[in-house]
CSV table of C-alpha atoms and ligand atoms in Angstrom, one decimal:
chain,number,residue,atom,x,y,z
C,258,MET,CA,-145.2,73.1,-46.4
C,259,GLY,CA,-141.7,73.8,-44.9
C,260,GLY,CA,-140.1,77.2,-45.4
C,261,ARG,CA,-142.9,79.8,-45.2
C,262,ASP,CA,-140.5,82.5,-46.4
C,263,LEU,CA,-141.4,82.6,-50.1
C,264,SER,CA,-139.2,85.6,-51.0
C,265,ARG,CA,-137.0,83.1,-52.8
C,266,ILE,CA,-137.6,79.5,-54.0
C,267,ASN,CA,-135.1,77.2,-52.4
C,268,ILE,CA,-134.1,74.2,-54.4
C,269,GLY,CA,-132.5,70.9,-53.3
C,270,LEU,CA,-130.9,69.2,-56.3
C,271,MET,CA,-130.4,65.4,-56.0
C,272,GLY,CA,-127.8,64.3,-58.6
C,273,LEU,CA,-125.1,66.4,-60.3
C,274,GLY,CA,-124.3,64.1,-63.3
C,275,VAL,CA,-125.2,64.7,-67.0
C,276,VAL,CA,-128.6,66.2,-66.3
C,277,GLY,CA,-128.0,67.6,-62.8
C,278,SER,CA,-124.9,69.6,-63.9
C,279,GLY,CA,-126.9,71.0,-66.9
C,280,VAL,CA,-129.7,72.1,-64.5
C,281,ALA,CA,-127.3,73.6,-62.0
C,282,ARG,CA,-125.5,75.5,-64.7
C,283,ILE,CA,-128.6,76.9,-66.4
C,284,LEU,CA,-130.3,77.8,-63.2
C,285,THR,CA,-127.1,79.9,-62.4
C,286,GLU,CA,-126.6,81.3,-65.9
C,287,LYS,CA,-130.2,82.3,-66.5
C,288,ALA,CA,-131.0,83.2,-62.9
C,289,ASP,CA,-132.1,86.7,-63.7
C,290,TRP,CA,-134.4,85.6,-66.6
C,291,TYR,CA,-136.0,82.9,-64.4
C,292,ALA,CA,-136.4,85.4,-61.5
C,293,THR,CA,-138.3,87.7,-63.8
C,294,GLN,CA,-140.6,84.9,-65.0
C,295,VAL,CA,-141.3,83.6,-61.5
C,296,GLY,CA,-141.3,86.9,-59.7
C,297,ARG,CA,-138.6,85.8,-57.2
C,298,PRO,CA,-135.2,84.1,-57.4
C,299,LEU,CA,-134.7,80.4,-57.8
C,300,VAL,CA,-131.9,79.5,-55.4
C,301,LEU,CA,-129.8,76.3,-55.5
C,302,ARG,CA,-129.4,75.5,-51.8
C,303,ARG,CA,-127.9,72.0,-51.8
C,304,ALA,CA,-126.7,69.5,-54.4
C,305,LEU,CA,-126.6,65.8,-53.4
C,306,VAL,CA,-123.8,63.6,-54.9
C,307,ARG,CA,-122.1,60.3,-54.1
C,308,ASP,CA,-118.5,61.5,-54.4
C,309,LEU,CA,-117.6,65.1,-53.3
C,310,ASN,CA,-114.2,64.9,-55.1
C,311,LYS,CA,-115.4,63.9,-58.6
C,312,PRO,CA,-114.7,66.5,-61.3
C,313,ARG,CA,-118.0,68.1,-62.4
C,314,GLN,CA,-119.3,69.7,-65.6
C,315,VAL,CA,-120.4,72.7,-63.6
C,316,GLU,CA,-118.6,74.8,-61.0
C,317,LEU,CA,-120.5,75.2,-57.8
C,318,PRO,CA,-119.3,76.5,-54.4
C,319,ARG,CA,-118.0,73.5,-52.5
C,320,GLU,CA,-120.3,74.2,-49.5
C,321,LEU,CA,-123.3,73.5,-51.7
C,322,LEU,CA,-122.3,69.9,-52.3
C,323,THR,CA,-123.3,67.1,-49.8
C,324,THR,CA,-123.4,63.4,-49.7
C,325,ASP,CA,-126.1,63.4,-47.0
C,326,PRO,CA,-129.7,63.4,-48.3
C,327,ARG,CA,-130.9,64.6,-44.9
C,328,GLU,CA,-129.4,68.0,-45.6
C,329,ILE,CA,-132.2,68.3,-48.3
C,330,LEU,CA,-135.0,66.2,-46.9
C,331,ASP,CA,-134.8,67.6,-43.3
C,332,ASP,CA,-134.3,71.2,-44.4
C,333,ASP,CA,-137.6,73.0,-44.0
C,334,GLU,CA,-136.3,75.9,-46.1
C,335,VAL,CA,-136.1,73.7,-49.2
C,336,HIS,CA,-139.4,74.2,-51.1
C,337,LEU,CA,-138.6,72.1,-54.1
C,338,VAL,CA,-136.5,69.0,-54.7
C,339,ILE,CA,-135.2,68.2,-58.2
C,340,GLU,CA,-134.4,64.4,-58.4
C,341,VAL,CA,-131.9,63.6,-61.2
C,342,MET,CA,-130.1,60.8,-59.6
C,343,GLY,CA,-131.7,58.0,-61.6
C,344,GLY,CA,-132.3,54.3,-60.7
C,345,GLU,CA,-135.2,53.1,-58.6
C,346,HIS,CA,-133.6,53.1,-55.2
C,347,PRO,CA,-132.9,55.3,-53.2
C,348,ALA,CA,-134.5,57.8,-55.6
C,349,TYR,CA,-138.0,56.5,-55.0
C,350,GLU,CA,-137.6,56.7,-51.2
C,351,TYR,CA,-136.2,60.3,-51.4
C,352,VAL,CA,-139.0,61.5,-53.8
C,353,ARG,CA,-141.6,59.9,-51.5
C,354,GLU,CA,-140.2,61.4,-48.4
C,355,ALA,CA,-139.8,64.9,-50.0
C,356,LEU,CA,-143.5,64.8,-51.0
C,357,LEU,CA,-144.7,63.6,-47.6
C,358,ARG,CA,-142.8,66.4,-46.0
C,359,GLY,CA,-144.6,68.9,-48.2
C,360,LYS,CA,-141.9,69.6,-50.8
C,361,TYR,CA,-142.7,69.9,-54.4
C,362,VAL,CA,-140.7,67.5,-56.6
C,363,VAL,CA,-139.4,67.7,-60.2
C,364,THR,CA,-137.9,64.4,-61.5
C,365,ALA,CA,-136.5,63.0,-64.7
C,366,ASN,CA,-136.7,59.5,-63.4
C,367,LYS,CA,-138.8,57.3,-65.8
C,368,GLU,CA,-138.2,54.1,-63.8
C,369,VAL,CA,-139.5,55.6,-60.5
C,370,MET,CA,-142.5,57.3,-62.2
C,371,ALA,CA,-143.4,54.2,-64.3
C,372,LYS,CA,-143.2,51.9,-61.3
C,373,HIS,CA,-144.5,54.1,-58.5
C,374,GLY,CA,-146.2,57.0,-60.3
C,375,PRO,CA,-149.7,56.4,-58.9
C,376,GLU,CA,-148.6,56.2,-55.3
C,377,LEU,CA,-146.3,59.3,-55.6
C,378,LEU,CA,-149.0,61.3,-57.3
C,379,ASP,CA,-151.4,60.3,-54.5
C,380,ALA,CA,-148.8,61.3,-51.9
C,381,ALA,CA,-148.4,64.6,-53.6
C,382,ARG,CA,-152.2,65.2,-53.7
C,383,GLU,CA,-152.5,64.4,-50.0
C,384,ALA,CA,-149.7,66.8,-49.1
C,385,HIS,CA,-151.0,69.5,-51.4
C,386,VAL,CA,-147.9,69.6,-53.5
C,387,ASP,CA,-147.0,68.3,-57.0
C,388,VAL,CA,-144.6,66.0,-58.6
C,389,LEU,CA,-143.8,66.9,-62.3
C,390,TYR,CA,-141.8,64.6,-64.6
C,391,GLU,CA,-141.7,66.1,-68.1
C,392,ALA,CA,-138.0,65.1,-68.6
C,393,SER,CA,-138.7,61.4,-67.9
C,394,VAL,CA,-139.9,60.7,-71.4
C,395,GLY,CA,-138.3,62.1,-74.6
C,396,GLY,CA,-135.7,64.3,-72.9
C,397,GLY,CA,-136.4,67.8,-74.2
C,398,ILE,CA,-139.5,67.0,-76.2
C,399,PRO,CA,-142.8,68.3,-74.6
C,400,LEU,CA,-144.9,65.2,-74.1
C,401,ILE,CA,-146.2,64.8,-70.6
C,402,ALA,CA,-147.6,68.4,-70.3
C,403,PRO,CA,-149.4,68.2,-73.7
C,404,LEU,CA,-151.0,64.9,-72.7
C,405,LYS,CA,-152.0,66.3,-69.3
C,406,ARG,CA,-153.5,69.5,-70.8
C,407,ASP,CA,-153.5,70.2,-74.6
C,408,LEU,CA,-154.9,66.9,-75.7
C,409,LEU,CA,-157.5,66.5,-72.9
C,410,ALA,CA,-160.4,67.0,-75.2
C,411,ASN,CA,-159.5,63.9,-77.2
C,412,ALA,CA,-160.1,60.3,-76.7
C,413,MET,CA,-156.6,59.1,-77.5
C,414,THR,CA,-156.4,55.9,-79.5
C,415,SER,CA,-152.8,55.3,-80.1
C,416,VAL,CA,-149.2,56.2,-79.2
C,417,ARG,CA,-146.4,55.1,-81.5
C,418,ALA,CA,-142.9,56.2,-80.6
C,419,ILE,CA,-139.2,56.0,-81.0
C,420,ILE,CA,-138.2,56.9,-77.5
C,421,ASN,CA,-134.8,55.4,-77.0
C,422,GLY,CA,-132.0,57.5,-78.6
C,423,THR,CA,-129.3,54.9,-78.0
C,424,THR,CA,-131.0,52.1,-79.9
C,425,ASN,CA,-132.2,54.5,-82.6
C,426,TYR,CA,-128.5,55.5,-83.1
C,427,ILE,CA,-127.5,51.8,-83.3
C,428,LEU,CA,-130.2,50.9,-85.7
C,429,THR,CA,-129.4,53.9,-87.9
C,430,GLN,CA,-125.7,52.9,-88.1
C,431,MET,CA,-126.6,49.2,-88.9
C,432,SER,CA,-128.9,50.4,-91.7
C,433,ARG,CA,-126.6,53.1,-93.1
C,434,GLU,CA,-123.2,51.5,-92.7
C,435,GLY,CA,-124.2,47.8,-92.9
C,436,TRP,CA,-122.6,47.2,-89.5
C,437,ASP,CA,-123.5,44.3,-87.2
C,438,PHE,CA,-125.0,45.0,-83.8
C,439,ASP,CA,-121.8,44.7,-81.8
C,440,ARG,CA,-119.9,47.2,-84.0
C,441,ALA,CA,-122.8,49.7,-83.9
C,442,LEU,CA,-123.0,49.3,-80.1
C,443,GLN,CA,-119.3,49.9,-79.6
C,444,GLN,CA,-119.5,53.1,-81.7
C,445,ALA,CA,-122.5,54.2,-79.6
C,446,GLN,CA,-120.5,53.6,-76.4
C,447,ALA,CA,-117.4,55.4,-77.8
C,448,LEU,CA,-119.5,58.5,-78.5
C,449,GLY,CA,-121.1,58.4,-75.0
C,450,TYR,CA,-124.6,57.5,-76.3
C,451,ALA,CA,-124.7,54.0,-74.8
C,452,GLU,CA,-123.8,53.3,-71.3
C,453,PRO,CA,-121.0,50.8,-70.4
C,454,ASP,CA,-123.8,48.4,-69.4
C,455,PRO,CA,-126.3,49.0,-72.2
C,456,THR,CA,-128.8,46.4,-71.1
C,457,ASN,CA,-131.7,48.7,-70.2
C,458,ASP,CA,-131.5,50.4,-73.6
C,459,VAL,CA,-130.8,47.5,-76.0
C,460,GLU,CA,-133.3,45.1,-74.3
C,461,GLY,CA,-136.1,47.7,-74.6
C,462,LEU,CA,-136.6,48.3,-70.9
C,463,ASP,CA,-135.9,52.0,-71.0
C,464,ALA,CA,-138.5,52.3,-73.8
C,465,ALA,CA,-140.9,50.1,-71.8
C,466,TYR,CA,-140.8,52.5,-68.8
C,467,LYS,CA,-141.4,55.4,-71.1
C,468,ILE,CA,-144.3,53.9,-73.1
C,469,ALA,CA,-145.9,52.8,-69.8
C,470,LEU,CA,-145.9,56.5,-68.7
C,471,LEU,CA,-147.2,57.7,-72.0
C,472,ALA,CA,-149.9,55.1,-72.3
C,473,SER,CA,-151.1,55.8,-68.7
C,474,LEU,CA,-151.4,59.5,-69.5
C,475,ALA,CA,-153.0,59.0,-72.9
C,476,PHE,CA,-155.6,56.5,-71.8
C,477,HIS,CA,-156.3,57.7,-68.2
C,478,THR,CA,-155.3,54.3,-66.8
C,479,HIS,CA,-152.3,52.8,-65.1
C,480,VAL,CA,-150.0,50.7,-67.2
C,481,HIS,CA,-147.3,49.1,-65.0
C,482,PRO,CA,-144.0,48.5,-66.8
C,483,ASP,CA,-144.3,44.8,-66.0
C,484,ASP,CA,-147.4,44.8,-68.3
C,485,VAL,CA,-145.4,46.1,-71.3
C,486,TYR,CA,-144.3,43.4,-73.7
C,487,HIS,CA,-140.7,44.2,-74.6
C,488,GLU,CA,-138.1,42.8,-77.0
C,489,GLY,CA,-134.7,44.3,-77.7
C,490,ILE,CA,-132.6,44.8,-80.8
C,491,THR,CA,-129.7,42.4,-80.1
C,492,ARG,CA,-130.9,39.7,-82.5
C,493,LEU,CA,-131.0,41.9,-85.6
C,494,ALA,CA,-128.5,41.2,-88.4
C,495,ALA,CA,-127.1,43.7,-90.8
C,496,ARG,CA,-128.8,41.9,-93.7
C,497,ASP,CA,-132.2,42.3,-92.2
C,498,PHE,CA,-131.9,46.0,-92.9
C,499,ARG,CA,-130.9,45.3,-96.4
C,500,TYR,CA,-133.8,43.0,-97.0
C,501,ALA,CA,-136.2,45.4,-95.3
C,502,ARG,CA,-135.0,48.3,-97.5
C,503,GLU,CA,-135.6,46.2,-100.7
C,504,LEU,CA,-139.1,45.6,-99.5
C,505,GLY,CA,-139.6,49.3,-98.8
C,506,TYR,CA,-139.3,49.3,-95.0
C,507,ALA,CA,-137.0,50.7,-92.3
C,508,ILE,CA,-136.4,48.8,-89.1
C,509,LYS,CA,-137.0,50.8,-85.8
C,510,LEU,CA,-137.4,50.0,-82.2
C,511,LEU,CA,-141.0,51.1,-81.8
C,512,ALA,CA,-142.8,51.6,-78.5
C,513,MET,CA,-146.5,51.4,-79.1
C,514,ALA,CA,-149.8,51.6,-77.1
C,515,GLU,CA,-153.2,51.1,-78.6
C,516,ARG,CA,-156.6,51.5,-77.1
C,517,SER,CA,-159.5,49.4,-78.2
C,518,ASN,CA,-162.9,48.3,-76.7
C,519,HIS,CA,-161.1,45.4,-75.1
C,520,GLY,CA,-158.5,47.4,-73.3
C,521,VAL,CA,-155.0,48.5,-74.1
C,522,GLN,CA,-152.1,46.8,-75.8
C,523,VAL,CA,-148.6,48.2,-74.9
C,524,ARG,CA,-145.4,46.8,-76.5
C,525,VAL,CA,-141.8,47.6,-77.4
C,526,HIS,CA,-140.1,45.7,-80.1
C,527,PRO,CA,-138.1,46.2,-83.3
C,528,ALA,CA,-140.5,46.4,-86.3
C,529,LEU,CA,-140.6,47.0,-90.0
C,530,ILE,CA,-142.2,50.4,-90.8
C,531,PRO,CA,-142.9,51.7,-94.3
C,532,GLU,CA,-140.0,54.0,-95.4
C,533,ASP,CA,-142.4,56.9,-96.3
C,534,GLN,CA,-143.9,57.1,-92.8
C,535,PRO,CA,-142.5,59.9,-90.6
C,536,LEU,CA,-141.2,57.6,-87.8
C,537,ALA,CA,-139.1,55.7,-90.4
C,538,LYS,CA,-137.2,58.9,-91.1
C,539,VAL,CA,-136.2,59.6,-87.5
C,540,GLU,CA,-132.5,59.0,-87.4
C,541,GLY,CA,-129.6,58.9,-84.9
C,542,VAL,CA,-130.3,59.8,-81.3
C,543,TYR,CA,-133.5,61.7,-82.1
C,544,ASN,CA,-136.8,60.6,-80.6
C,545,ALA,CA,-140.3,61.0,-82.1
C,546,VAL,CA,-143.8,60.4,-80.7
C,547,GLU,CA,-146.9,60.1,-82.8
C,548,LEU,CA,-150.2,60.5,-80.9
C,549,THR,CA,-153.6,59.9,-82.4
C,550,GLY,CA,-156.8,61.2,-80.9
C,551,ASP,CA,-160.4,61.3,-82.1
C,552,LEU,CA,-160.6,65.1,-82.6
C,553,LEU,CA,-157.0,65.9,-83.6
C,554,ASP,CA,-156.3,62.8,-85.7
C,555,ARG,CA,-152.5,62.6,-85.7
C,556,VAL,CA,-149.8,64.8,-84.2
C,557,LEU,CA,-146.0,64.2,-84.2
C,558,PHE,CA,-143.6,65.4,-81.6
C,559,GLN,CA,-139.9,65.1,-82.6
C,560,GLY,CA,-136.6,66.3,-81.1
C,561,PRO,CA,-133.6,65.5,-79.0
C,562,GLY,CA,-134.7,62.7,-76.6
C,563,ALA,CA,-131.7,63.0,-74.3
C,564,GLY,CA,-128.6,65.0,-73.5
C,565,SER,CA,-127.7,67.5,-70.8
C,566,LEU,CA,-129.2,70.7,-72.2
C,567,PRO,CA,-132.3,69.3,-73.9
C,568,THR,CA,-133.2,67.4,-70.7
C,569,THR,CA,-132.4,70.5,-68.7
C,570,SER,CA,-134.9,72.4,-70.8
C,571,ALA,CA,-137.7,70.0,-69.6
C,572,VAL,CA,-136.5,70.0,-66.0
C,573,VAL,CA,-136.3,73.7,-65.7
C,574,ALA,CA,-139.7,74.3,-67.3
C,575,ASP,CA,-141.2,72.0,-64.6
C,576,VAL,CA,-139.2,74.0,-62.0
C,577,ILE,CA,-140.6,77.3,-63.2
C,578,ASP,CA,-144.1,75.8,-63.2
C,579,VAL,CA,-143.7,74.4,-59.7
C,580,ALA,CA,-142.2,77.7,-58.4
C,581,LEU,CA,-145.3,79.6,-59.6
C,582,SER,CA,-147.5,77.0,-57.9
C,583,ILE,CA,-145.6,77.4,-54.7
C,584,ILE,CA,-146.0,81.1,-54.8
C,585,ARG,CA,-149.7,80.9,-55.5
C,586,GLY,CA,-150.2,78.2,-53.0
C,587,VAL,CA,-151.8,75.8,-55.5
C,588,SER,CA,-151.3,72.2,-56.4
C,589,ASP,CA,-152.9,69.4,-58.4
C,590,ARG,CA,-154.1,71.7,-61.2
C,591,LEU,CA,-153.4,69.4,-64.1
C,592,THR,CA,-152.5,66.0,-63.0
C,593,TRP,CA,-152.9,62.4,-64.3
C,594,ARG,CA,-155.7,60.4,-62.9
C,595,GLY,CA,-155.7,56.8,-63.9
C,596,ASP,CA,-159.3,56.0,-63.0
C,597,LEU,CA,-160.2,53.8,-66.0
C,598,MET,CA,-158.3,50.7,-64.9
C,599,LEU,CA,-158.3,49.3,-68.4
C,600,PRO,CA,-157.1,45.7,-68.9
C,601,VAL,CA,-153.8,45.3,-70.6
C,602,ARG,CA,-154.1,42.7,-73.4
C,603,PRO,CA,-151.4,40.1,-74.0
C,604,ILE,CA,-149.2,40.2,-77.1
C,605,ALA,CA,-150.8,36.9,-78.1
C,606,ASP,CA,-154.0,39.0,-79.0
C,607,LEU,CA,-152.1,41.2,-81.5
C,608,THR,CA,-153.0,41.0,-85.1
C,609,THR,CA,-150.4,42.3,-87.5
C,610,ARG,CA,-148.2,41.3,-90.5
C,611,TYR,CA,-144.8,39.5,-90.0
C,612,TYR,CA,-141.4,39.3,-91.5
C,613,LEU,CA,-139.4,36.0,-91.1
C,614,ARG,CA,-136.0,35.0,-92.2
C,615,LEU,CA,-135.3,31.3,-92.4
C,616,VAL,CA,-132.2,29.2,-93.5
C,617,VAL,CA,-133.3,26.0,-95.3
C,618,PRO,CA,-131.7,23.4,-97.7
C,619,ASP,CA,-132.0,24.5,-101.3
C,620,ARG,CA,-133.9,21.6,-102.7
C,621,ALA,CA,-137.3,20.5,-104.0
C,622,GLY,CA,-140.2,20.2,-101.6
C,623,VAL,CA,-138.8,22.5,-98.8
C,624,LEU,CA,-141.0,25.5,-99.6
C,625,ALA,CA,-144.1,23.2,-99.6
C,626,GLN,CA,-143.4,22.0,-96.0
C,627,ILE,CA,-142.9,25.6,-94.8
C,628,ALA,CA,-146.0,26.8,-96.5
C,629,GLY,CA,-147.9,23.9,-95.0
C,630,CYS,CA,-146.8,24.9,-91.5
C,631,PHE,CA,-148.1,28.5,-92.1
C,632,GLY,CA,-151.4,27.1,-93.6
C,633,ARG,CA,-152.1,24.8,-90.6
C,634,ASN,CA,-151.7,27.8,-88.3
C,635,GLU,CA,-154.1,30.0,-90.4
C,636,ILE,CA,-151.4,32.3,-91.5
C,637,SER,CA,-151.6,33.5,-95.1
C,638,ILE,CA,-148.2,34.1,-96.8
C,639,ALA,CA,-148.0,37.4,-98.8
C,640,SER,CA,-144.6,36.9,-100.4
C,641,VAL,CA,-141.5,34.6,-100.3
C,642,ILE,CA,-138.2,35.7,-101.6
C,643,GLN,CA,-135.2,33.5,-101.8
C,644,LYS,CA,-132.4,35.9,-100.9
C,645,GLU,CA,-129.1,34.0,-100.8
C,646,THR,CA,-127.9,30.6,-101.7
C,647,HIS,CA,-124.8,29.1,-100.3
C,648,GLU,CA,-123.2,26.6,-102.8
C,649,GLU,CA,-120.9,25.0,-100.2
C,650,ASP,CA,-123.6,23.8,-97.8
C,651,GLN,CA,-126.5,23.9,-100.4
C,652,THR,CA,-128.7,26.2,-98.2
C,653,ALA,CA,-130.8,29.2,-99.1
C,654,GLU,CA,-132.1,32.1,-97.1
C,655,LEU,CA,-135.9,32.7,-97.4
C,656,VAL,CA,-137.5,36.0,-96.4
C,657,ILE,CA,-141.3,35.5,-95.8
C,658,MET,CA,-143.8,38.3,-95.4
C,659,THR,CA,-147.3,37.3,-94.1
C,660,HIS,CA,-150.7,38.9,-94.3
C,661,ARG,CA,-152.3,40.1,-91.1
C,662,SER,CA,-152.4,37.2,-88.7
C,663,LEU,CA,-152.9,36.5,-85.0
C,664,GLU,CA,-149.7,36.6,-82.9
C,665,ALA,CA,-150.7,33.5,-81.0
C,666,ASN,CA,-150.8,31.6,-84.4
C,667,MET,CA,-147.6,33.0,-85.5
C,668,GLN,CA,-145.8,32.0,-82.3
C,669,ARG,CA,-147.1,28.5,-82.7
C,670,ALA,CA,-146.0,28.4,-86.3
C,671,LEU,CA,-142.5,29.6,-85.2
C,672,ARG,CA,-142.2,26.7,-82.7
C,673,GLN,CA,-143.3,24.2,-85.3
C,674,LEU,CA,-140.9,25.6,-87.9
C,675,ALA,CA,-138.0,25.2,-85.5
C,676,GLU,CA,-138.9,21.5,-85.2
C,677,LEU,CA,-139.1,20.9,-89.0
C,678,PRO,CA,-136.1,18.9,-90.2
C,679,VAL,CA,-135.9,21.1,-93.3
C,680,VAL,CA,-135.4,24.3,-91.3
C,681,ARG,CA,-131.7,24.8,-90.5
C,682,GLU,CA,-132.2,28.1,-88.7
C,683,VAL,CA,-135.2,30.3,-87.7
C,684,GLY,CA,-133.5,33.7,-88.2
C,685,THR,CA,-135.0,37.1,-87.4
C,686,PHE,CA,-138.7,37.4,-86.8
C,687,LEU,CA,-140.2,40.9,-86.9
C,688,ARG,CA,-143.6,42.5,-86.8
C,689,VAL,CA,-144.6,44.8,-89.6
C,690,GLU,CA,-146.4,48.1,-88.6
C,691,GLY,CA,-148.3,50.6,-90.6
D,754,NAP,P1,-125.8,60.4,-64.1
D,754,NAP,O1,-124.9,61.2,-65.1
D,754,NAP,O2,-125.3,59.0,-63.8
D,754,NAP,O3,-125.8,61.3,-62.8
D,754,NAP,C1,-126.4,60.8,-61.6
D,754,NAP,C2,-126.0,61.7,-60.5
D,754,NAP,O4,-126.7,61.3,-59.3
D,754,NAP,C3,-124.6,61.7,-60.1
D,754,NAP,O5,-124.2,63.1,-59.8
D,754,NAP,C4,-124.4,60.9,-58.9
D,754,NAP,O6,-123.4,61.3,-58.0
D,754,NAP,C5,-125.8,61.1,-58.2
D,754,NAP,N1,-126.2,59.9,-57.5
D,754,NAP,C6,-126.6,58.7,-58.0
D,754,NAP,N2,-127.0,57.9,-57.0
D,754,NAP,C7,-126.8,58.6,-55.8
D,754,NAP,C8,-127.0,58.3,-54.4
D,754,NAP,N3,-127.4,57.1,-54.0
D,754,NAP,N4,-126.7,59.3,-53.5
D,754,NAP,C9,-126.3,60.5,-53.9
D,754,NAP,N5,-126.1,60.8,-55.2
D,754,NAP,C10,-126.3,59.9,-56.2
D,754,NAP,O7,-127.3,60.3,-64.6
D,754,NAP,P2,-128.0,61.3,-65.7
D,754,NAP,O8,-127.7,60.9,-67.0
D,754,NAP,O9,-127.8,62.7,-65.3
D,754,NAP,O10,-129.5,60.9,-65.4
D,754,NAP,C11,-130.2,61.3,-64.3
D,754,NAP,C12,-131.7,61.0,-64.5
D,754,NAP,O11,-132.2,61.7,-65.6
D,754,NAP,C13,-132.1,59.5,-64.7
D,754,NAP,O12,-133.3,59.2,-64.1
D,754,NAP,C14,-132.2,59.4,-66.2
D,754,NAP,O13,-133.0,58.4,-66.6
D,754,NAP,C15,-132.8,60.8,-66.5
D,754,NAP,N6,-132.6,61.3,-67.8
D,754,NAP,C16,-131.4,61.4,-68.3
D,754,NAP,C17,-131.2,61.8,-69.6
D,754,NAP,C18,-129.8,62.0,-70.2
D,754,NAP,O14,-129.7,62.4,-71.4
D,754,NAP,N7,-128.8,61.6,-69.5
D,754,NAP,C19,-132.3,62.2,-70.4
D,754,NAP,C20,-133.6,62.1,-69.9
D,754,NAP,C21,-133.7,61.6,-68.6
D,754,NAP,P3,-121.8,61.2,-58.4
D,754,NAP,O15,-121.7,62.2,-59.5
D,754,NAP,O16,-121.1,61.6,-57.2
D,754,NAP,O17,-121.6,59.8,-58.8
D,755,HSE,N1,-130.9,56.1,-72.4
D,755,HSE,C1,-131.9,57.0,-72.9
D,755,HSE,C2,-131.9,56.9,-74.4
D,755,HSE,C3,-131.8,58.4,-72.5
D,755,HSE,O1,-131.0,56.4,-75.0
D,755,HSE,O2,-132.9,57.5,-75.0
D,755,HSE,C4,-132.4,58.8,-71.2
D,755,HSE,O3,-133.8,58.6,-71.3
């Protein structure tokens, strides 16, 4: 690799935003402590940004900043690249080139690792370097390293997670305050939790990248994010939270991966979860990940899933790990190998319970028609509650809970219910977990 002088470990930092400025600040403030841990200094040699004149959360000598990626990629003295720019392009191209040129890489980029992880890990292996990505899932919560090392003795069977802080904050506010989605989103944006364009978070894409990474590691296979079924939280109404609570449930955006003899099923969607389960109690921007393995049974990791310093904690841990590998001249010690090539099963194969809210005319014979539709699709109803009646238009709201049924049957029933003249509106449809 470039830079044979290993008396110091030279770092090229790509990105100096929320995470990058935290990393730059902590590498500076704790320089002596990290030098003691590693045995030599970690030196920030260049920081790549788009705009040299932007105000920063960290003060760095002006000559360290550059807008030219070549000043990092072509510099043979840079041993290690930290990529915290975000987005797929050009981050993917920069990470790939850094690896091919023999530089170790630490990244927080879930999108790049979920889409291109296998290729980048192969590139790293061939170049005898590493790419570490602890911060890409769950911010500061240790997840990637435990799956790569501490849980290796287990056959993992499931991952259930709340891994998007923005949506968990929005859902918490909808539940606590009785707000609708738009109001909770505005509050999340005002507090800086949600981005001006919140699509990736609220449509479940961010969580899909993260569960693809966790499922790949847990099950030794490769789950591409395109194979992850995902639904967002935008259709939820404030009253769904009220009805769920009356039934003993919380509503959470869950990211789940399950392994069976037939392959893996990986999905992200809002779901009802019993209020006494640990995941139901995870509030605000916090994340939590529940892993189940054959030896360990169940373990729960919980903590701050985003934010400058929590994410910096994960990035710098990877940096220290990589620095030690550079000094020892080792690579590929504990890395993911997705050899199993397990098939990813479609959502239609899922069997679970369902919650459905319908608006119907409040008159005789309506319930019988709805029950008939469920019956024809082999779905057994567990309970029906008439929640609200509206005198003026003579309608009522029904909340139906089913027994465990096949998703394909449930989807067919939903299409047929929408066609029934007695159904005014098919409202929220949610899966029930646990
Ligand atoms: P951010 O605040 O938007 O910062 C991105 C930085 O990258 C900015 O400094 C920007 O430069 C620079 N940049 C972006 N595109 C560039 C380009 N083409 N050329 C040069 N510089 C470029 O993002 P962030 O929140 O720190 O997130 C960074 C990464 O960490 C993402 O992959 C994200 O998913 C991941 N992550 C973030 C968090 C979190 O809490 N924020 C948590 C876990 C993981 P300018 O400043 O000049 O615009
Ligand atoms: N947007 C993410 C979240 C943080 O809300 O959890 C970065 O992974």
